[in-house]
Short mmCIF file of C-alpha atoms in Angstrom, two decimals:
data_model
loop_
_atom_site.label_atom_id
_atom_site.label_comp_id
_atom_site.label_asym_id
_atom_site.label_seq_id
_atom_site.Cartn_x
_atom_site.Cartn_y
_atom_site.Cartn_z
CA UNK A 217 -18.43 0.05 13.60
CA UNK A 218 -19.29 1.74 10.28
CA UNK A 219 -16.46 2.23 7.78
CA UNK A 220 -16.56 4.78 4.93
CA UNK A 221 -17.78 4.54 1.32
CA UNK A 222 -15.55 2.77 -1.18
CA UNK A 223 -14.62 4.59 -4.38
CA UNK A 224 -15.12 2.62 -7.56
CA UNK A 225 -11.76 1.30 -8.82
CA UNK A 226 -11.37 0.87 -12.59
CA UNK A 227 -10.23 -2.48 -13.94
CA UNK A 228 -7.01 -2.22 -15.91
CA UNK A 229 -5.92 -4.37 -18.85
CA UNK A 230 -3.54 -7.24 -18.16
CA UNK A 231 -2.47 -8.21 -14.66
CA UNK A 232 -0.38 -6.39 -12.10
CA UNK A 233 3.11 -7.21 -10.88
CA UNK A 234 3.63 -9.18 -7.61
CA UNK A 235 4.16 -6.73 -4.76
CA UNK A 236 7.48 -6.60 -2.89
CA UNK A 237 7.73 -4.57 0.35
CA UNK A 238 10.26 -3.95 3.08
CA UNK A 239 9.54 -6.28 6.01
CA UNK A 240 10.74 -4.85 9.31
CA UNK A 241 10.95 -8.35 10.80
CA UNK A 242 13.47 -9.64 8.26
CA UNK A 243 14.99 -6.19 7.56
CA UNK A 244 14.71 -6.84 3.82
CA UNK A 245 12.49 -6.19 0.80
CA UNK A 246 10.52 -9.38 0.23
CA UNK A 247 7.64 -10.59 -1.97
CA UNK A 248 4.30 -10.51 -0.18
CA UNK A 249 3.12 -13.71 -1.95
CA UNK A 250 -0.49 -13.86 -0.71
CA UNK A 251 -2.96 -16.54 -1.66
CA UNK A 252 -6.17 -15.85 -3.58
CA UNK A 253 -7.23 -13.57 -0.70
CA UNK A 254 -4.59 -11.19 0.65
CA UNK A 255 -5.06 -10.45 4.36
CA UNK A 256 -3.99 -7.10 5.84
CA UNK A 257 -4.30 -5.47 9.26
CA UNK A 258 -3.47 -1.80 9.76
CA UNK A 259 -3.50 -0.15 13.18
CA UNK A 260 -6.02 2.67 13.32
CA UNK A 261 -6.36 5.97 15.12
CA UNK A 262 -6.89 6.87 18.75
CA UNK A 263 -9.68 9.38 18.09
CA UNK A 264 -8.83 12.35 20.26
CA UNK A 265 -7.86 14.67 17.40
CA UNK A 266 -8.48 14.99 13.68
CA UNK A 267 -6.54 13.32 10.87
CA UNK A 268 -3.13 14.95 10.44
CA UNK A 269 -0.84 14.47 7.47
CA UNK A 270 1.20 11.83 9.28
CA UNK A 271 -1.95 9.71 9.63
CA UNK A 272 -2.88 10.35 6.02
CA UNK A 273 0.55 9.33 4.74
CA UNK A 274 0.36 6.06 6.67
CA UNK A 275 -3.10 5.06 5.49
CA UNK A 276 -2.23 6.09 1.95
CA UNK A 277 0.75 3.71 1.97
CA UNK A 278 -1.47 0.75 2.83
CA UNK A 279 -4.11 1.93 0.39
CA UNK A 280 -1.44 1.43 -2.28
CA UNK A 281 -0.79 -2.08 -0.96
CA UNK A 282 -4.47 -2.96 -1.35
CA UNK A 283 -4.62 -1.44 -4.83
CA UNK A 284 -1.52 -3.34 -5.99
CA UNK A 285 -2.84 -6.63 -4.64
CA UNK A 286 -6.18 -6.11 -6.37
CA UNK A 287 -4.45 -5.19 -9.61
CA UNK A 288 -2.46 -8.43 -9.35
CA UNK A 289 -5.69 -10.45 -9.19
CA UNK A 290 -6.12 -10.96 -5.44
CA UNK A 291 -9.17 -10.41 -3.31
CA UNK A 292 -8.24 -8.29 -0.28
CA UNK A 293 -9.50 -8.77 3.27
CA UNK A 294 -8.58 -5.60 5.14
CA UNK A 295 -9.07 -4.97 8.87
CA UNK A 296 -8.45 -1.74 10.77
CA UNK A 297 -9.08 -1.01 14.43
CA UNK A 298 -10.00 2.17 16.30
CA UNK A 299 -8.61 2.62 19.81
CA UNK A 300 -11.79 4.28 21.05
CA UNK A 301 -10.86 3.99 24.72
CA UNK A 302 -7.32 4.67 25.94
CA UNK A 303 -5.43 7.05 28.22
CA UNK A 304 -4.77 9.78 25.60
CA UNK A 305 -8.46 9.94 24.66
CA UNK A 306 -9.58 10.10 28.29
CA UNK A 307 -6.95 12.71 29.12
CA UNK A 308 -7.97 14.94 26.18
CA UNK A 309 -11.65 14.65 27.09
CA UNK A 310 -10.90 15.53 30.71
CA UNK A 311 -8.70 18.48 29.68
CA UNK A 312 -11.40 19.90 27.41
CA UNK A 313 -14.34 19.09 29.68
CA UNK A 314 -15.95 16.76 27.13
CA UNK A 315 -17.56 13.37 27.32
CA UNK A 316 -14.93 10.91 26.07
CA UNK A 317 -17.43 8.96 23.98
CA UNK A 318 -18.72 12.10 22.25
CA UNK A 319 -15.14 13.19 21.54
CA UNK A 320 -14.33 9.79 20.04
CA UNK A 321 -17.48 9.71 17.90
CA UNK A 322 -16.83 13.21 16.54
CA UNK A 323 -13.20 12.51 15.61
CA UNK A 324 -14.03 9.12 14.06
CA UNK A 325 -16.67 10.83 11.90
CA UNK A 326 -14.12 13.42 10.78
CA UNK A 327 -11.59 10.67 10.06
CA UNK A 328 -14.14 8.92 7.83
CA UNK A 329 -14.70 12.17 5.93
CA UNK A 330 -10.96 12.66 5.45
CA UNK A 331 -10.44 9.10 4.23
CA UNK A 332 -13.37 9.42 1.83
CA UNK A 333 -12.03 12.67 0.40
CA UNK A 334 -8.57 11.16 -0.10
CA UNK A 335 -10.11 8.13 -1.82
CA UNK A 336 -8.59 5.66 0.64
CA UNK A 337 -10.14 2.23 0.14
CA UNK A 338 -12.04 1.34 3.34
CA UNK A 339 -11.39 -1.70 5.52
CA UNK A 340 -13.79 -4.63 5.30
CA UNK A 341 -13.91 -4.69 9.10
CA UNK A 342 -13.55 -1.40 11.00
CA UNK A 343 -13.47 -2.43 14.65
CA UNK A 344 -13.52 -0.29 17.78
CA UNK A 345 -11.83 -1.64 20.86
CA UNK A 346 -14.93 -0.98 22.97
CA UNK A 347 -16.90 -3.34 20.77
CA UNK A 348 -14.05 -5.86 20.88
CA UNK A 349 -13.72 -6.05 24.67
CA UNK A 350 -15.26 -9.56 24.81
CA UNK A 351 -12.61 -10.70 22.28
CA UNK A 352 -9.88 -9.10 24.39
CA UNK A 353 -11.15 -10.68 27.60
CA UNK A 354 -11.28 -14.11 25.94
CA UNK A 355 -7.70 -13.76 24.73
CA UNK A 356 -6.44 -12.66 28.14
CA UNK A 357 -8.18 -15.69 29.65
CA UNK A 358 -6.32 -17.89 27.17
CA UNK A 359 -3.00 -16.28 28.10
CA UNK A 360 -3.75 -16.87 31.78
CA UNK A 361 -4.51 -20.51 31.09
CA UNK A 362 -1.18 -20.74 29.22
CA UNK A 363 0.68 -19.31 32.21
CA UNK A 364 1.43 -16.12 30.28
CA UNK A 365 -0.25 -13.55 32.50
CA UNK A 366 0.23 -12.36 36.09
CA UNK A 367 -1.31 -9.78 38.38
CA UNK A 368 0.12 -6.61 39.89
CA UNK A 369 -2.31 -4.83 42.23
CA UNK A 370 -5.30 -5.97 40.18
CA UNK A 371 -3.76 -5.15 36.80
CA UNK A 372 -2.80 -8.04 34.52
CA UNK A 373 0.54 -8.17 32.70
CA UNK A 374 2.05 -10.25 29.93
CA UNK A 375 5.54 -11.63 30.64
CA UNK A 376 7.64 -11.09 27.52
CA UNK A 377 9.75 -14.07 28.57
CA UNK A 378 6.84 -16.33 27.58
CA UNK A 379 7.52 -15.69 23.87
CA UNK A 380 10.80 -17.17 22.64
CA UNK A 381 10.49 -14.97 19.54
CA UNK A 382 10.09 -11.70 21.43
CA UNK A 383 12.24 -9.09 19.70
CA UNK A 384 11.98 -10.60 16.23
CA UNK A 385 9.67 -7.89 14.86
CA UNK A 386 11.80 -4.90 15.82
CA UNK A 387 15.23 -6.50 15.98
CA UNK A 388 15.99 -4.40 19.08
CA UNK A 389 17.92 -5.47 22.15
CA UNK A 390 16.32 -5.08 25.61
CA UNK A 391 18.59 -2.10 26.25
CA UNK A 392 17.30 -0.43 23.08
CA UNK A 393 13.70 -1.33 23.91
CA UNK A 394 13.56 0.20 27.39
CA UNK A 395 13.67 3.92 26.51
CA UNK A 396 11.19 3.39 23.66
CA UNK A 397 8.88 1.45 25.94
CA UNK A 398 8.86 4.33 28.44
CA UNK A 399 8.35 6.90 25.68
CA UNK A 400 5.55 5.01 23.89
CA UNK A 401 3.06 4.19 26.61
CA UNK A 402 4.90 1.52 28.62
CA UNK A 403 5.57 1.49 32.37
CA UNK A 404 9.06 -0.03 32.82
CA UNK A 405 9.41 1.35 36.36
CA UNK A 406 6.19 -0.17 37.74
CA UNK A 407 6.96 -2.01 40.97
CA UNK A 408 5.91 -5.65 41.10
CA UNK A 409 6.54 -6.41 37.43
CA UNK A 410 8.70 -9.42 36.65
CA UNK A 411 10.44 -7.63 33.77
CA UNK A 412 10.43 -3.89 33.02
CA UNK A 413 9.26 -4.69 29.46
CA UNK A 414 6.23 -6.74 30.49
CA UNK A 415 3.12 -5.27 28.86
CA UNK A 416 -0.21 -4.36 30.42
CA UNK A 417 -3.07 -6.63 29.30
CA UNK A 418 -5.88 -5.38 31.53
CA UNK A 419 -6.10 -2.19 33.59
CA UNK A 420 -8.25 -2.65 36.68
CA UNK A 421 -10.96 -0.07 37.23
CA UNK A 422 -9.82 3.33 38.52
CA UNK A 423 -12.11 6.01 40.00
CA UNK A 424 -13.60 8.22 37.31
CA UNK A 425 -12.53 5.95 34.42
CA UNK A 426 -14.78 3.79 32.21
CA UNK A 427 -14.71 0.09 32.99
CA UNK A 428 -16.22 -3.13 31.68
CA UNK A 429 -16.89 -6.44 33.39
CA UNK A 430 -14.51 -9.32 32.74
CA UNK A 431 -13.55 -12.67 34.28
CA UNK A 432 -10.73 -10.83 36.07
CA UNK A 433 -12.79 -7.93 37.42
CA UNK A 434 -13.95 -4.61 36.01
CA UNK A 435 -11.48 -2.60 33.96
CA UNK A 436 -10.39 -1.96 30.39
CA UNK A 437 -7.85 -3.37 27.93
CA UNK A 438 -4.21 -2.50 27.62
CA UNK A 439 -3.16 -1.11 24.27
CA UNK A 440 -1.39 -3.97 22.46
CA UNK A 441 -3.82 -6.77 23.26
CA UNK A 442 -6.63 -5.13 21.27
CA UNK A 443 -4.85 -5.55 17.93
CA UNK A 444 -3.91 -9.13 18.78
CA UNK A 445 -7.50 -10.06 19.55
CA UNK A 446 -9.09 -8.20 16.62
CA UNK A 447 -6.61 -9.49 14.04
CA UNK A 448 -7.01 -13.10 15.20
CA UNK A 449 -10.80 -12.84 15.06
CA UNK A 450 -11.01 -11.44 11.53
CA UNK A 451 -7.80 -12.66 9.86
CA UNK A 452 -6.43 -15.59 11.82
CA UNK A 453 -2.75 -16.28 12.41
CA UNK A 454 -0.16 -15.86 9.69
CA UNK A 455 -1.96 -13.13 7.77
CA UNK A 456 -0.02 -11.44 5.01
CA UNK A 457 0.79 -7.97 6.32
CA UNK A 458 0.51 -5.88 9.46
CA UNK A 459 1.06 -2.17 8.95
CA UNK A 460 1.30 1.17 10.68
CA UNK A 461 3.66 4.03 11.32
CA UNK A 462 7.29 3.29 12.14
CA UNK A 463 6.68 4.35 15.74
CA UNK A 464 4.48 1.24 16.14
CA UNK A 465 7.30 -1.22 15.37
CA UNK A 466 8.13 -1.25 19.06
CA UNK A 467 6.43 -1.76 21.39
CA UNK A 468 3.05 -2.08 19.70
CA UNK A 469 3.64 -4.56 16.88
CA UNK A 470 6.26 -6.44 18.87
CA UNK A 471 3.90 -6.92 21.80
CA UNK A 472 0.84 -7.67 19.66
CA UNK A 473 2.76 -10.39 17.86
CA UNK A 474 3.94 -11.95 21.13
CA UNK A 475 0.44 -11.93 22.63
CA UNK A 476 -0.98 -13.72 19.58
CA UNK A 477 1.87 -16.20 19.25
CA UNK A 478 1.73 -17.25 22.89
CA UNK A 479 -2.08 -17.41 22.94
CA UNK A 480 -2.24 -19.63 19.85
CA UNK A 481 1.03 -21.52 20.19
CA UNK A 482 1.81 -20.75 16.55
CA UNK A 483 4.08 -18.41 14.63
CA UNK A 484 4.16 -15.88 13.02
CA UNK A 485 1.36 -13.49 13.85
CA UNK A 486 1.91 -11.71 10.51
CA UNK A 487 4.08 -12.77 7.59
CA UNK A 488 5.34 -9.22 7.04
CA UNK A 489 5.51 -6.08 9.17
CA UNK A 490 5.48 -2.92 7.08
CA UNK A 491 6.01 0.56 8.51
CA UNK A 492 5.54 4.04 7.12
CA UNK A 493 7.93 6.88 7.92
CA UNK A 494 7.20 9.93 10.03
CA UNK A 495 6.11 13.32 8.71
CA UNK A 496 7.68 16.34 10.39
CA UNK A 497 6.80 20.02 10.65
CA UNK A 498 9.32 22.65 11.70
CA UNK A 499 11.97 20.00 12.23
CA UNK A 500 9.99 17.75 14.59
CA UNK A 501 7.82 14.67 14.02
CA UNK A 502 4.20 15.67 13.48
CA UNK A 503 2.39 14.40 16.57
CA UNK A 504 -0.50 15.27 18.82
CA UNK A 505 1.72 15.49 21.89
CA UNK A 506 3.87 18.17 20.23
CA UNK A 507 0.89 20.02 18.81
CA UNK A 508 2.66 20.61 15.47
CA UNK A 509 -0.08 19.23 13.27
CA UNK A 510 -1.32 19.96 9.77
CA UNK A 511 -4.85 18.60 9.51
CA UNK A 512 -6.36 17.15 6.35
CA UNK A 513 -9.74 18.61 7.33
CA UNK A 514 -8.29 22.12 7.70
CA UNK A 515 -6.66 21.91 4.26
CA UNK A 516 -9.95 20.73 2.78
CA UNK A 517 -11.89 23.51 4.51
CA UNK A 518 -9.44 26.01 3.03
CA UNK A 519 -10.42 24.78 -0.44
CA UNK A 520 -7.49 22.47 -1.14
CA UNK A 521 -8.30 19.71 -3.63
CA UNK A 522 -7.90 16.40 -1.75
CA UNK A 523 -6.20 14.97 -4.86
CA UNK A 524 -3.46 17.58 -4.46
CA UNK A 525 -3.02 16.49 -0.84
CA UNK A 526 -2.80 12.88 -1.98
CA UNK A 527 -0.25 13.75 -4.67
CA UNK A 528 1.85 15.68 -2.15
CA UNK A 529 1.97 12.61 0.09
CA UNK A 530 2.69 10.25 -2.81
CA UNK A 531 5.66 12.41 -3.73
CA UNK A 532 7.62 10.86 -0.84
CA UNK A 533 8.54 7.20 -0.51
CA UNK A 534 6.35 5.69 2.18
CA UNK A 535 9.30 4.54 4.31
CA UNK A 536 11.06 7.90 4.31
CA UNK A 537 10.90 10.46 7.10
CA UNK A 538 10.23 13.88 5.59
CA UNK A 539 9.13 17.39 6.44
CA UNK A 540 5.95 19.08 5.26
CA UNK A 541 6.44 22.60 3.89
CA UNK A 542 4.24 25.05 2.00
CA UNK A 543 5.95 24.38 -1.35
CA UNK A 544 5.02 20.67 -1.05
CA UNK A 545 1.39 21.52 -1.66
CA UNK A 546 2.06 24.13 -4.33
CA UNK A 547 4.10 21.62 -6.35
CA UNK A 548 1.40 18.96 -5.97
CA UNK A 549 -1.30 21.36 -7.15
CA UNK A 550 0.77 22.20 -10.23
CA UNK A 551 1.35 18.49 -10.94
CA UNK A 552 -2.36 17.78 -10.63
CA UNK A 553 -3.18 20.59 -13.05
CA UNK A 554 -0.66 19.25 -15.60
CA UNK A 555 -2.05 15.73 -15.41
CA UNK A 556 -5.64 16.90 -15.74
CA UNK A 557 -4.77 19.04 -18.73
CA UNK A 558 -3.03 16.08 -20.39
CA UNK A 559 -5.97 13.67 -19.99
CA UNK A 560 -8.39 16.27 -21.34
CA UNK A 561 -6.61 16.21 -24.69
CA UNK A 562 -8.09 14.19 -27.55
CA UNK A 563 -4.94 12.07 -27.94
CA UNK A 564 -1.60 11.33 -26.33
CA UNK A 565 1.34 8.93 -26.25
CA UNK A 566 0.40 5.22 -25.93
CA UNK A 567 -0.64 4.35 -22.37
CA UNK A 568 0.52 0.71 -22.37
CA UNK A 569 4.21 1.42 -21.66
CA UNK A 570 3.22 3.85 -18.90
CA UNK A 571 0.94 1.29 -17.27
CA UNK A 572 3.76 -1.26 -17.24
CA UNK A 573 6.18 1.27 -15.76
CA UNK A 574 3.81 2.46 -13.04
CA UNK A 575 3.01 -1.13 -12.08
CA UNK A 576 6.70 -1.99 -11.93
CA UNK A 577 7.61 1.00 -9.74
CA UNK A 578 4.76 0.50 -7.29
CA UNK A 579 5.45 -3.24 -7.00
CA UNK A 580 9.04 -2.35 -6.04
CA UNK A 581 8.39 -1.46 -2.40
CA UNK A 582 5.69 1.08 -3.30
CA UNK A 583 8.01 3.45 -5.14
CA UNK A 584 5.33 6.08 -5.69
CA UNK A 585 7.75 8.95 -6.47
CA UNK A 586 9.09 7.00 -9.46
CA UNK A 587 5.54 6.21 -10.57
CA UNK A 588 4.58 9.89 -10.41
CA UNK A 589 7.65 10.85 -12.42
CA UNK A 590 6.61 8.34 -15.10
CA UNK A 591 3.19 9.97 -15.39
CA UNK A 592 4.88 13.39 -15.51
CA UNK A 593 6.93 12.28 -18.52
CA UNK A 594 3.82 10.96 -20.29
CA UNK A 595 1.97 14.24 -19.64
CA UNK A 596 4.82 16.28 -21.14
CA UNK A 597 4.74 14.40 -24.45
CA UNK A 598 2.38 14.53 -27.39
CA UNK A 599 0.99 11.60 -29.34
CA UNK A 600 -1.74 10.39 -31.65
CA UNK A 601 -3.31 7.58 -29.61
CA UNK A 602 -6.91 8.70 -29.10
CA UNK A 603 -7.57 6.12 -26.38
CA UNK A 604 -4.53 7.04 -24.29
CA UNK A 605 -5.98 9.93 -22.20
CA UNK A 606 -8.84 7.79 -20.89
CA UNK A 607 -6.47 4.88 -20.23
CA UNK A 608 -4.11 7.11 -18.24
CA UNK A 609 -7.03 8.53 -16.29
CA UNK A 610 -8.01 4.95 -15.38
CA UNK A 611 -4.50 3.88 -14.34
CA UNK A 612 -4.02 7.01 -12.21
CA UNK A 613 -7.30 6.21 -10.50
CA UNK A 614 -6.82 2.45 -10.05
CA UNK A 615 -3.17 2.37 -9.00
CA UNK A 616 -2.49 5.81 -7.49
CA UNK A 617 -5.99 6.69 -6.32
CA UNK A 618 -5.89 10.02 -8.15
CA UNK A 619 -9.18 11.11 -9.73
CA UNK A 620 -8.36 13.17 -12.81
#
């Protein structure tokens, strides 16, 4: 599947600071410590609606991860999936009387446009689940051979008891998991399951639904297995970071990790699990099911500078839950204007101390608000360094993704 164009990233003097991030699995801020090539997997969209600000905030967080790794001298191998067949997509297409494939293609195209406008660095491998069905089927076959799959009325399930480390990603007890599992796409009350938390690997063909051939009959993948199979294919086990919104911690990342660990007999699936907070509107999490969405494309169509949108999102720490309001954008537009005015001057304060400070803040669990405040202080001062404005323009671009 085609990704989107990559913006050119300026090279900065010196070398960046090693990145530390909060790992949900260990419940602590830890160094990422990748090798020469840093490997990252971020869970992508289910394309039944356009990119809302919650999506944008998540992908922006992991864009910062990639920028910080590159600044520290690493190559980055980045993989992102697209869940281009799943219940929500099929339900939306049926509701609106559309072909599900056409709906998915349209929304993926709009997502690419939004990511391009926000200057999000693209994944090296952008993989749709439809194209990855052979990988999924192969992995399910491996789980069956390992005794880690069973059938219920033609559907195939993964027994969570087969992974001794199940629960390590989220740190939740089974009692805490059950309501989340029901809320986030699970089926704890399905009769015939060995454990209410067992996850669907393969959904046997239903009338009126798309289906693909497999060694276990026609059907389509369950949700979690797709990310297990795609990540193993392109990154292997023990890659550096798996990311997504905080609502993916359980069940999605928990289940994906268990599938991979049981299929390969090795541990861990990812060395760190990093999760972005939720963006709310009118006091509730911004989500498609609630319909309380602010779309990046609508803001762009209204003439909003995508760099102002990016600055508004960067103004909140990636792990925080926060609420979008009108003044958020107004303040970001004013900040963008101040920065652009400052770098248009013929001289300014030395840029070296600012570069060191921005690197230090971002390496400290992606503290973008502190980094923005540092640039604010530089922009408010005067100085005689004639090279400083261009240097600050480059650091804002390379580290923050802001084109001034």
